[in-house]
PDB file of C-alpha atoms in Angstrom:
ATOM      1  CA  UNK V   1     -27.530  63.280 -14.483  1.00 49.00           C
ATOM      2  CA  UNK V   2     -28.112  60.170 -16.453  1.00 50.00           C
ATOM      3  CA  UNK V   3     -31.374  59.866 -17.882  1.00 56.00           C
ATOM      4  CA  UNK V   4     -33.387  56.542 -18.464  1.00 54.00           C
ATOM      5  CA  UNK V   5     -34.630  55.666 -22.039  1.00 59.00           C
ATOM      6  CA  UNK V   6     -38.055  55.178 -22.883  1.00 60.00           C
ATOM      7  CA  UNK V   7     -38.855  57.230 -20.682  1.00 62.00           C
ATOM      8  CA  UNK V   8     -42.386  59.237 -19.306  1.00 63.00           C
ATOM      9  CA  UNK V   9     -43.583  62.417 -18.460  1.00 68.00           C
ATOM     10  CA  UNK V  10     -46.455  62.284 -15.964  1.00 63.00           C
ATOM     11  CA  UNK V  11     -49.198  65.036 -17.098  1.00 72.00           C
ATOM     12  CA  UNK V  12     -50.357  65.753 -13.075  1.00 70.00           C
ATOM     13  CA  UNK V  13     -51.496  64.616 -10.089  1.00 71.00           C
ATOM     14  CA  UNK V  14     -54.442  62.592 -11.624  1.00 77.00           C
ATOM     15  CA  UNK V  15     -51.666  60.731 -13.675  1.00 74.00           C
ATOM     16  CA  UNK V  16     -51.889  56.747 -12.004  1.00 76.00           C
ATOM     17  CA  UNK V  17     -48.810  55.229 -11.715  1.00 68.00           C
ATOM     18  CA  UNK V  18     -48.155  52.217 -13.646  1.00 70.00           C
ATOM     19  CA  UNK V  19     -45.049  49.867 -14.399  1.00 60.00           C
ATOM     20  CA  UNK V  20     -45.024  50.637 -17.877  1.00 65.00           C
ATOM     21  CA  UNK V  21     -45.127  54.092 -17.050  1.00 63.00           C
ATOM     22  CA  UNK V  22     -42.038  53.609 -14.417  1.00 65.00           C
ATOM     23  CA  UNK V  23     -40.351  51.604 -17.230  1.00 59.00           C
ATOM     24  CA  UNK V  24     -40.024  48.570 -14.917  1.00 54.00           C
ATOM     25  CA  UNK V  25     -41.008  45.522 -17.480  1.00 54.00           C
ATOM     26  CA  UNK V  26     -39.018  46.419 -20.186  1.00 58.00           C
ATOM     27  CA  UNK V  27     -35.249  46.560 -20.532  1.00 59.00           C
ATOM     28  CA  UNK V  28     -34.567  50.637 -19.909  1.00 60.00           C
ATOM     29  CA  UNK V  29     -31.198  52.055 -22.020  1.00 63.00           C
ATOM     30  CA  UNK V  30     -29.285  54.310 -19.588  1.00 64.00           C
ATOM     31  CA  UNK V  31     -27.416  57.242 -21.002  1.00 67.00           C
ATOM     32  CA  UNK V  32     -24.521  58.330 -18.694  1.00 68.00           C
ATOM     33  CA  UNK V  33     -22.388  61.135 -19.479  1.00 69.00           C
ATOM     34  CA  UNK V  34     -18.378  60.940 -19.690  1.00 65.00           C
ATOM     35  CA  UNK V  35     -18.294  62.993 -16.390  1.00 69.00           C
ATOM     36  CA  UNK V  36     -20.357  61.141 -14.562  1.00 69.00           C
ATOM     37  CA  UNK V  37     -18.216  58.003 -14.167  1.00 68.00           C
ATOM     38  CA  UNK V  38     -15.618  57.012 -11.710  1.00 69.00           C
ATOM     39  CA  UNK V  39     -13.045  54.310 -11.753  1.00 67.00           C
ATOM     40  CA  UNK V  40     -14.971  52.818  -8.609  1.00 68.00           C
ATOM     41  CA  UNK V  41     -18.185  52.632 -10.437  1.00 65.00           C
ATOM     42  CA  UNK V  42     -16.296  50.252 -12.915  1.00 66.00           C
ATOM     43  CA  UNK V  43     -16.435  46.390 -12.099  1.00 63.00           C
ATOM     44  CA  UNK V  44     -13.601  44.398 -11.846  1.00 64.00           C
ATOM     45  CA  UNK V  45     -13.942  42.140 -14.815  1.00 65.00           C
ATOM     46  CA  UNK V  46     -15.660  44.867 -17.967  1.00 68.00           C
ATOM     47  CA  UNK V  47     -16.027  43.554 -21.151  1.00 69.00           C
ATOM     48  CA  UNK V  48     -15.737  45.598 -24.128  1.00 69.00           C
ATOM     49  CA  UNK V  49     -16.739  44.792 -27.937  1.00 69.00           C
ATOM     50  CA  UNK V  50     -15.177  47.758 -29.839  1.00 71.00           C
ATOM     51  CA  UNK V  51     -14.104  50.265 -27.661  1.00 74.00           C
ATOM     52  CA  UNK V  52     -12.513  53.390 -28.929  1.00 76.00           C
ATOM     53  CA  UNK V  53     -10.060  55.549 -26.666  1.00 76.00           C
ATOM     54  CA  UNK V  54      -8.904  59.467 -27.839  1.00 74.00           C
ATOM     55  CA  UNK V  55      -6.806  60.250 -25.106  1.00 72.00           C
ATOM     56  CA  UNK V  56      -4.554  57.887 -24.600  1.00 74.00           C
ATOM     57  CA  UNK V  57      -5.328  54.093 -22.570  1.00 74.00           C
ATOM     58  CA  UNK V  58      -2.880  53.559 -19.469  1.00 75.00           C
ATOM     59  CA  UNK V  59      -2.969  49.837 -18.603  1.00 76.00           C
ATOM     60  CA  UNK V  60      -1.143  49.482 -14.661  1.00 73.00           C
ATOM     61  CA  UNK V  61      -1.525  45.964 -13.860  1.00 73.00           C
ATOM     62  CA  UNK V  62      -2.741  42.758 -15.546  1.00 70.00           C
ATOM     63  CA  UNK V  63      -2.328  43.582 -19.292  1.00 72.00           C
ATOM     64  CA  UNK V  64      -4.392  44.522 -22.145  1.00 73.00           C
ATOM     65  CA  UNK V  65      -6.372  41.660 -23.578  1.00 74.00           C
ATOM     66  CA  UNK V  66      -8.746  42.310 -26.771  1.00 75.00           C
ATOM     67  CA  UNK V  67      -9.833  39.352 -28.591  1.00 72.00           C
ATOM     68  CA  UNK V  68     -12.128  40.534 -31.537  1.00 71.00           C
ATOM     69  CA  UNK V  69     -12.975  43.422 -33.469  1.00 71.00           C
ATOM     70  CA  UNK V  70      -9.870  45.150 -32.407  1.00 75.00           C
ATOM     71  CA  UNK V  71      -9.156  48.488 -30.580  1.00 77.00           C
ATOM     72  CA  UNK V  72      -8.873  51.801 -31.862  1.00 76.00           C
ATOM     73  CA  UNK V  73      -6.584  53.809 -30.004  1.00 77.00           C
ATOM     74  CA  UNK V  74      -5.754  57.383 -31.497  1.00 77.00           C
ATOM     75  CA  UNK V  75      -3.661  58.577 -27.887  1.00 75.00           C
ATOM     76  CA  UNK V  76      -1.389  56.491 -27.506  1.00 76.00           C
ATOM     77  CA  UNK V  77      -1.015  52.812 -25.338  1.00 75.00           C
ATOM     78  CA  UNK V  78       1.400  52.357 -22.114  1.00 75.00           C
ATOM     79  CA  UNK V  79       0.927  48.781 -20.728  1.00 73.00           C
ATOM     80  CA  UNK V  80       3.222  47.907 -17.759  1.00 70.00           C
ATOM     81  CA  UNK V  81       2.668  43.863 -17.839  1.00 70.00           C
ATOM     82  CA  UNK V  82       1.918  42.752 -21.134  1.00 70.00           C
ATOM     83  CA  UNK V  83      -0.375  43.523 -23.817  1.00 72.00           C
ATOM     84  CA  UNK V  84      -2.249  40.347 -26.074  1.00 75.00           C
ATOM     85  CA  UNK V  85      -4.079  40.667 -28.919  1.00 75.00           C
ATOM     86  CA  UNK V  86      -5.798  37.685 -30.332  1.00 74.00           C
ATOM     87  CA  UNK V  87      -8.278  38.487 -32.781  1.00 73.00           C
ATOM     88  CA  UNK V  88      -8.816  41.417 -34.983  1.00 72.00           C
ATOM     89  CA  UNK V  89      -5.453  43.462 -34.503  1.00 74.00           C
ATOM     90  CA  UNK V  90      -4.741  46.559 -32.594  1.00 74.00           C
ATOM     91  CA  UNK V  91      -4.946  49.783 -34.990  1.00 76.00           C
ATOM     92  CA  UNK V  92      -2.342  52.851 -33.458  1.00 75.00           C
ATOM     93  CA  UNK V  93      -3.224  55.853 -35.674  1.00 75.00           C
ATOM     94  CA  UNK V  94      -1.332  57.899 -33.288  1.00 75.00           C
ATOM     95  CA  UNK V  95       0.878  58.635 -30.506  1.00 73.00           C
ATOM     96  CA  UNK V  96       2.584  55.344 -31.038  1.00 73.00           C
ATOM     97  CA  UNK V  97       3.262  52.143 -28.872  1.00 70.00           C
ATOM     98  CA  UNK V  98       5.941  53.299 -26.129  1.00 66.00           C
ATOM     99  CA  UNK V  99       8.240  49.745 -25.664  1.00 61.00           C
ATOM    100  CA  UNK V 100      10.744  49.459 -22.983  1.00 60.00           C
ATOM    101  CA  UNK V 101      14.529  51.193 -24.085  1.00 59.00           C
ATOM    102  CA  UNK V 102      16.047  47.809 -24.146  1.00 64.00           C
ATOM    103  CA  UNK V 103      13.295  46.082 -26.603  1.00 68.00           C
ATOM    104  CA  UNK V 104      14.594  45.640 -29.760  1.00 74.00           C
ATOM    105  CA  UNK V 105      11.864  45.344 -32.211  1.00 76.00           C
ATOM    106  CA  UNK V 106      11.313  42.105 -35.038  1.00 80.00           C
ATOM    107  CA  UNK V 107      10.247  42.410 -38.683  1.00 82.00           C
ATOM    108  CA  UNK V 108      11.628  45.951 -38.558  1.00 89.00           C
ATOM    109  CA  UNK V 109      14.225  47.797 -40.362  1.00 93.00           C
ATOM    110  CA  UNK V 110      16.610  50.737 -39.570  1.00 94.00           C
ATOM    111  CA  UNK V 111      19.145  52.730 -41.793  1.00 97.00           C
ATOM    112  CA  UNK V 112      22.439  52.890 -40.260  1.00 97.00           C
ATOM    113  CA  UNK V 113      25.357  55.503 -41.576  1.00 97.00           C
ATOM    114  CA  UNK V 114      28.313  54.021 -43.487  1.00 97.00           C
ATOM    115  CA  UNK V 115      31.369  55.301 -41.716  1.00 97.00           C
ATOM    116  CA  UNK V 116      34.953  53.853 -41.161  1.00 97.00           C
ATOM    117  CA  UNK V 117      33.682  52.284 -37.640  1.00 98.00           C
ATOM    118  CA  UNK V 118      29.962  51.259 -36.775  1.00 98.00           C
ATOM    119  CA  UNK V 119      28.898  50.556 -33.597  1.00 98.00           C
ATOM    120  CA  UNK V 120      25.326  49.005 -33.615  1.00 97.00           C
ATOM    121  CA  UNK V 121      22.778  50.356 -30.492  1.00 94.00           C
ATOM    122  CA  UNK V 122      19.533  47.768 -29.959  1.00 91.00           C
ATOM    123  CA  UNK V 123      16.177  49.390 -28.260  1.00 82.00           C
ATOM    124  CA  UNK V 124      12.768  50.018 -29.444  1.00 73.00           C
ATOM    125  CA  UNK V 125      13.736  52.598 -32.159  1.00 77.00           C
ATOM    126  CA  UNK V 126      15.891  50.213 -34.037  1.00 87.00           C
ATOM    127  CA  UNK V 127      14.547  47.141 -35.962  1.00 90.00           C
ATOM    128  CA  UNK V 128      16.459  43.605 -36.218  1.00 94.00           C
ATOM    129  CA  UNK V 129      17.323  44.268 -39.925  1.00 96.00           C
ATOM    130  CA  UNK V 130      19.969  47.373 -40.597  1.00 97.00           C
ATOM    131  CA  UNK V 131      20.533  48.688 -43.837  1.00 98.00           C
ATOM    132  CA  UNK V 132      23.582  50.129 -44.155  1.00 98.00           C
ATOM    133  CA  UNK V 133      24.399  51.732 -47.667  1.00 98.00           C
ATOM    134  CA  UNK V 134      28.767  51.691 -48.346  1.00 98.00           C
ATOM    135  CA  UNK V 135      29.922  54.622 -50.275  1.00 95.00           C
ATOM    136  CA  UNK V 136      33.690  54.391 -52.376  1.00 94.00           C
ATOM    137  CA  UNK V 137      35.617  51.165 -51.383  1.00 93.00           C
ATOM    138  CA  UNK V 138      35.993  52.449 -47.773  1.00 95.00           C
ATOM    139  CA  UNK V 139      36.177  49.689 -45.045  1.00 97.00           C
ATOM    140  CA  UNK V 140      34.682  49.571 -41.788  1.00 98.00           C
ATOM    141  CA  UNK V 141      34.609  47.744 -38.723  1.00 98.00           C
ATOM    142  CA  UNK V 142      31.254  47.097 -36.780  1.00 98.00           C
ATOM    143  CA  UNK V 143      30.417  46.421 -33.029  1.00 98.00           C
ATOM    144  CA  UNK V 144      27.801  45.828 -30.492  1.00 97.00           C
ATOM    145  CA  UNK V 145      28.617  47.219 -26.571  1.00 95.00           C
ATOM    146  CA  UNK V 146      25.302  45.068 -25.598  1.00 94.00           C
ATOM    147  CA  UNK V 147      24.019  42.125 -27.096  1.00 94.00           C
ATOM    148  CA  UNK V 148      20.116  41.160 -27.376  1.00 91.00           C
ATOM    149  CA  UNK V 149      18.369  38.699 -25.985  1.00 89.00           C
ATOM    150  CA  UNK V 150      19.598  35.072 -27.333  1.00 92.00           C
ATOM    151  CA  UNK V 151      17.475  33.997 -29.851  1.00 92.00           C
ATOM    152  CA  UNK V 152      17.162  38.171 -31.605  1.00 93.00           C
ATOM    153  CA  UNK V 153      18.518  37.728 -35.295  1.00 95.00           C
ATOM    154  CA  UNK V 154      20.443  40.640 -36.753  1.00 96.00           C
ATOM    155  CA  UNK V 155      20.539  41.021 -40.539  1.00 98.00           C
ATOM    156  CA  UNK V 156      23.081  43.538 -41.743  1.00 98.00           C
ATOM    157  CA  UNK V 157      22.015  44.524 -45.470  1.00 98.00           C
ATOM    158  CA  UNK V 158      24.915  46.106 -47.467  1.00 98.00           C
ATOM    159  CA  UNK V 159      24.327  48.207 -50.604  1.00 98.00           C
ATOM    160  CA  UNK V 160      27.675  49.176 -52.575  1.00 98.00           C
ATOM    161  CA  UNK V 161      27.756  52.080 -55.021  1.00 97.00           C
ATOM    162  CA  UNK V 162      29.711  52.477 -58.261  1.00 96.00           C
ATOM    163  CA  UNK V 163      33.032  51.774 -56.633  1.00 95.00           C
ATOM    164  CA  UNK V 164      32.562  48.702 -54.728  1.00 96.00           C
ATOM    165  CA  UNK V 165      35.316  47.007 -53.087  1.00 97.00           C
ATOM    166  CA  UNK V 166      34.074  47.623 -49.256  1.00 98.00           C
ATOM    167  CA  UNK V 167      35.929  45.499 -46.720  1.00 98.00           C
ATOM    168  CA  UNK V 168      34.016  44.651 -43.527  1.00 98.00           C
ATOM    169  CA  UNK V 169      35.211  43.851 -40.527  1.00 98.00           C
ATOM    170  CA  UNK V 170      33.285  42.552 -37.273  1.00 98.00           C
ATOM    171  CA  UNK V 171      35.197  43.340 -33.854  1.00 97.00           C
ATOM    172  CA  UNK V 172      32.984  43.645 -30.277  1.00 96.00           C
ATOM    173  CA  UNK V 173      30.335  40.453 -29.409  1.00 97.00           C
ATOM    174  CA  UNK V 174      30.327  39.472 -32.758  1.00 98.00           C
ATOM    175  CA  UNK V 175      31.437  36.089 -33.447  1.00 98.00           C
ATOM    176  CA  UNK V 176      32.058  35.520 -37.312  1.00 98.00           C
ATOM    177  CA  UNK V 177      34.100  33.512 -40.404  1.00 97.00           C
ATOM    178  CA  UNK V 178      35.954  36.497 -41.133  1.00 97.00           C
ATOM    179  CA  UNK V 179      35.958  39.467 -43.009  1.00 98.00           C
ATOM    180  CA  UNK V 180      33.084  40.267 -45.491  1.00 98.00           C
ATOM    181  CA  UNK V 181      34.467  41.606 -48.689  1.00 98.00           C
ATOM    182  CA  UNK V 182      31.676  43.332 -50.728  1.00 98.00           C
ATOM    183  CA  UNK V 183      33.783  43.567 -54.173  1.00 97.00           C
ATOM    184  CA  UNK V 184      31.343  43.959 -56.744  1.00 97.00           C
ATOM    185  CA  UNK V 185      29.387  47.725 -57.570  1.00 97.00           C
ATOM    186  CA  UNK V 186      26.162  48.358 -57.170  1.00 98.00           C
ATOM    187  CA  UNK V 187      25.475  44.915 -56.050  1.00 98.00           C
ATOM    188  CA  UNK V 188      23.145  44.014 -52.027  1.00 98.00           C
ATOM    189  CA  UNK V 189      24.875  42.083 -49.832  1.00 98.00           C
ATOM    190  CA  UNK V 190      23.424  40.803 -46.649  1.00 98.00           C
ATOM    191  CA  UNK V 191      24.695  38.931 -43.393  1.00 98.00           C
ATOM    192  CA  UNK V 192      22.978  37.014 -40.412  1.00 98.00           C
ATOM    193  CA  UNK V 193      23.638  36.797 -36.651  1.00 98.00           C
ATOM    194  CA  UNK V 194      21.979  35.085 -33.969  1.00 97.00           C
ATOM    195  CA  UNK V 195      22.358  36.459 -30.503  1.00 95.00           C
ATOM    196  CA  UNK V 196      23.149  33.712 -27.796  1.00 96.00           C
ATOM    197  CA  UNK V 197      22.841  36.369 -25.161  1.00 94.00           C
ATOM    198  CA  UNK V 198      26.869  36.831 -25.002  1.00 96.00           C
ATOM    199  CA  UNK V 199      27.675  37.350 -28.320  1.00 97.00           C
ATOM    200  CA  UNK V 200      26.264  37.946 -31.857  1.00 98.00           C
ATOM    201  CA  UNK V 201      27.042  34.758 -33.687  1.00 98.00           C
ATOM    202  CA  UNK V 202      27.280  34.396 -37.638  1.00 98.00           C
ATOM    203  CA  UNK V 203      24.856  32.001 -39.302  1.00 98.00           C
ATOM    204  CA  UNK V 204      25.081  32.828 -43.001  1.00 98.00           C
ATOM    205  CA  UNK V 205      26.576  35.610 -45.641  1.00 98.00           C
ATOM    206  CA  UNK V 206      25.544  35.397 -49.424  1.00 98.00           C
ATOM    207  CA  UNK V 207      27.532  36.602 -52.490  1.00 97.00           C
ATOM    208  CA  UNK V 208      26.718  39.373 -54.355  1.00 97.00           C
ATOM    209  CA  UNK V 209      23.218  39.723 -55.644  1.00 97.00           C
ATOM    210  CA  UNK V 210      21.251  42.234 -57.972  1.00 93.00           C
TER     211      UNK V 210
END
């Protein structure tokens, strides 16, 4: 049951009624339990200042909009149209953000494995910038079966060990000025694409640096 704050406890039958005793001047503070409410007892329209959610916030239709003070969400957040946050920052401490497979992610890096042929995969577990640490002079030849959206920029960071002397090559939907000879050890190396939504086009290399 929810219960009404102040509150009064008539003494008997003797006990006159009043509407300070009813608690109908002032402002009453209703407690309500977390059982007790029901998605129809919700309005349409509910503002909240600083909500907190522990299991998890499922948002259907309409997106998620918070604009100050944040929301703390230790569960987990699904939003199936959109999600905007204008003041104060959303705070995940756990159970993620889940992002559609094909959503490659911005200001985000991922390690890829140096082998003889890369083949570069874009979704929500892989950032825009790839490391990719060369080992010996080996060469390799890297490729894309999908492209991002145009507009996504891929930066491919080479490290070279000791050796040096990697030869890179750039075959499926990539568009570039050639080869990309990484000659010098234990030097970074880095490359930039920009997607036009058919290919991965080259926009810069630099020379050895460190």
């Amino acid at each position: 049951m929810a219960n009404v704050t102040p509150g009064y406890t008539f003494t008997g039958t003797t006990d006159p009624i009043t509407f300070v005793k009813l608690n109908l001047i002032a402002q009453p503070t209703v407690a309500i339990g977390n059982d007790e409410i029901t998605s129809a007892m919700i309005a349409g329209s509910v503002t909240l200042e600083s909500p907190t959610v522990t299991g998890g916030l499922t948002v259907s239709t309409g997106g998620l909009t918070v604009s100050a003070g944040g929301a703390n969400v230790t569960g987990g957040v699904t939003v199936a149209d959109g999600l905007t946050v204008s003041t104060g920052g959303a705070a995940i401490t756990a159970g993620g953000i889940t992002l559609g497979v094909g959503t490659p992610i911005n200001m985000a890096a991922s390690t890829e494995t140096f082998t003889g042929t890369i083949a570069l995969t874009f979704g929500a577990a892989k950032g825009n910038t790839r490391l990719i640490p060369c080992s010996s002079n080996t060469a390799s030849t890297i490729s894309a079966a999908t492209v991002p959206a145009a507009g996504y920029l891929l930066i491919l960071r080479f490290t070279t060990d000791a050796t040096g002397g990697n030869v890179i090559t750039f075959s499926t939907n990539f568009k570039s000025t050639g080869t990309y000879t990484l000659s010098t050890a234990n030097k970074y190396y880095s490359i930039v694409f920009v997607s036009d939504g058919t290919n991965l086009i080259e926009l810069s290399r630099t020379a050895a640096a460190g």
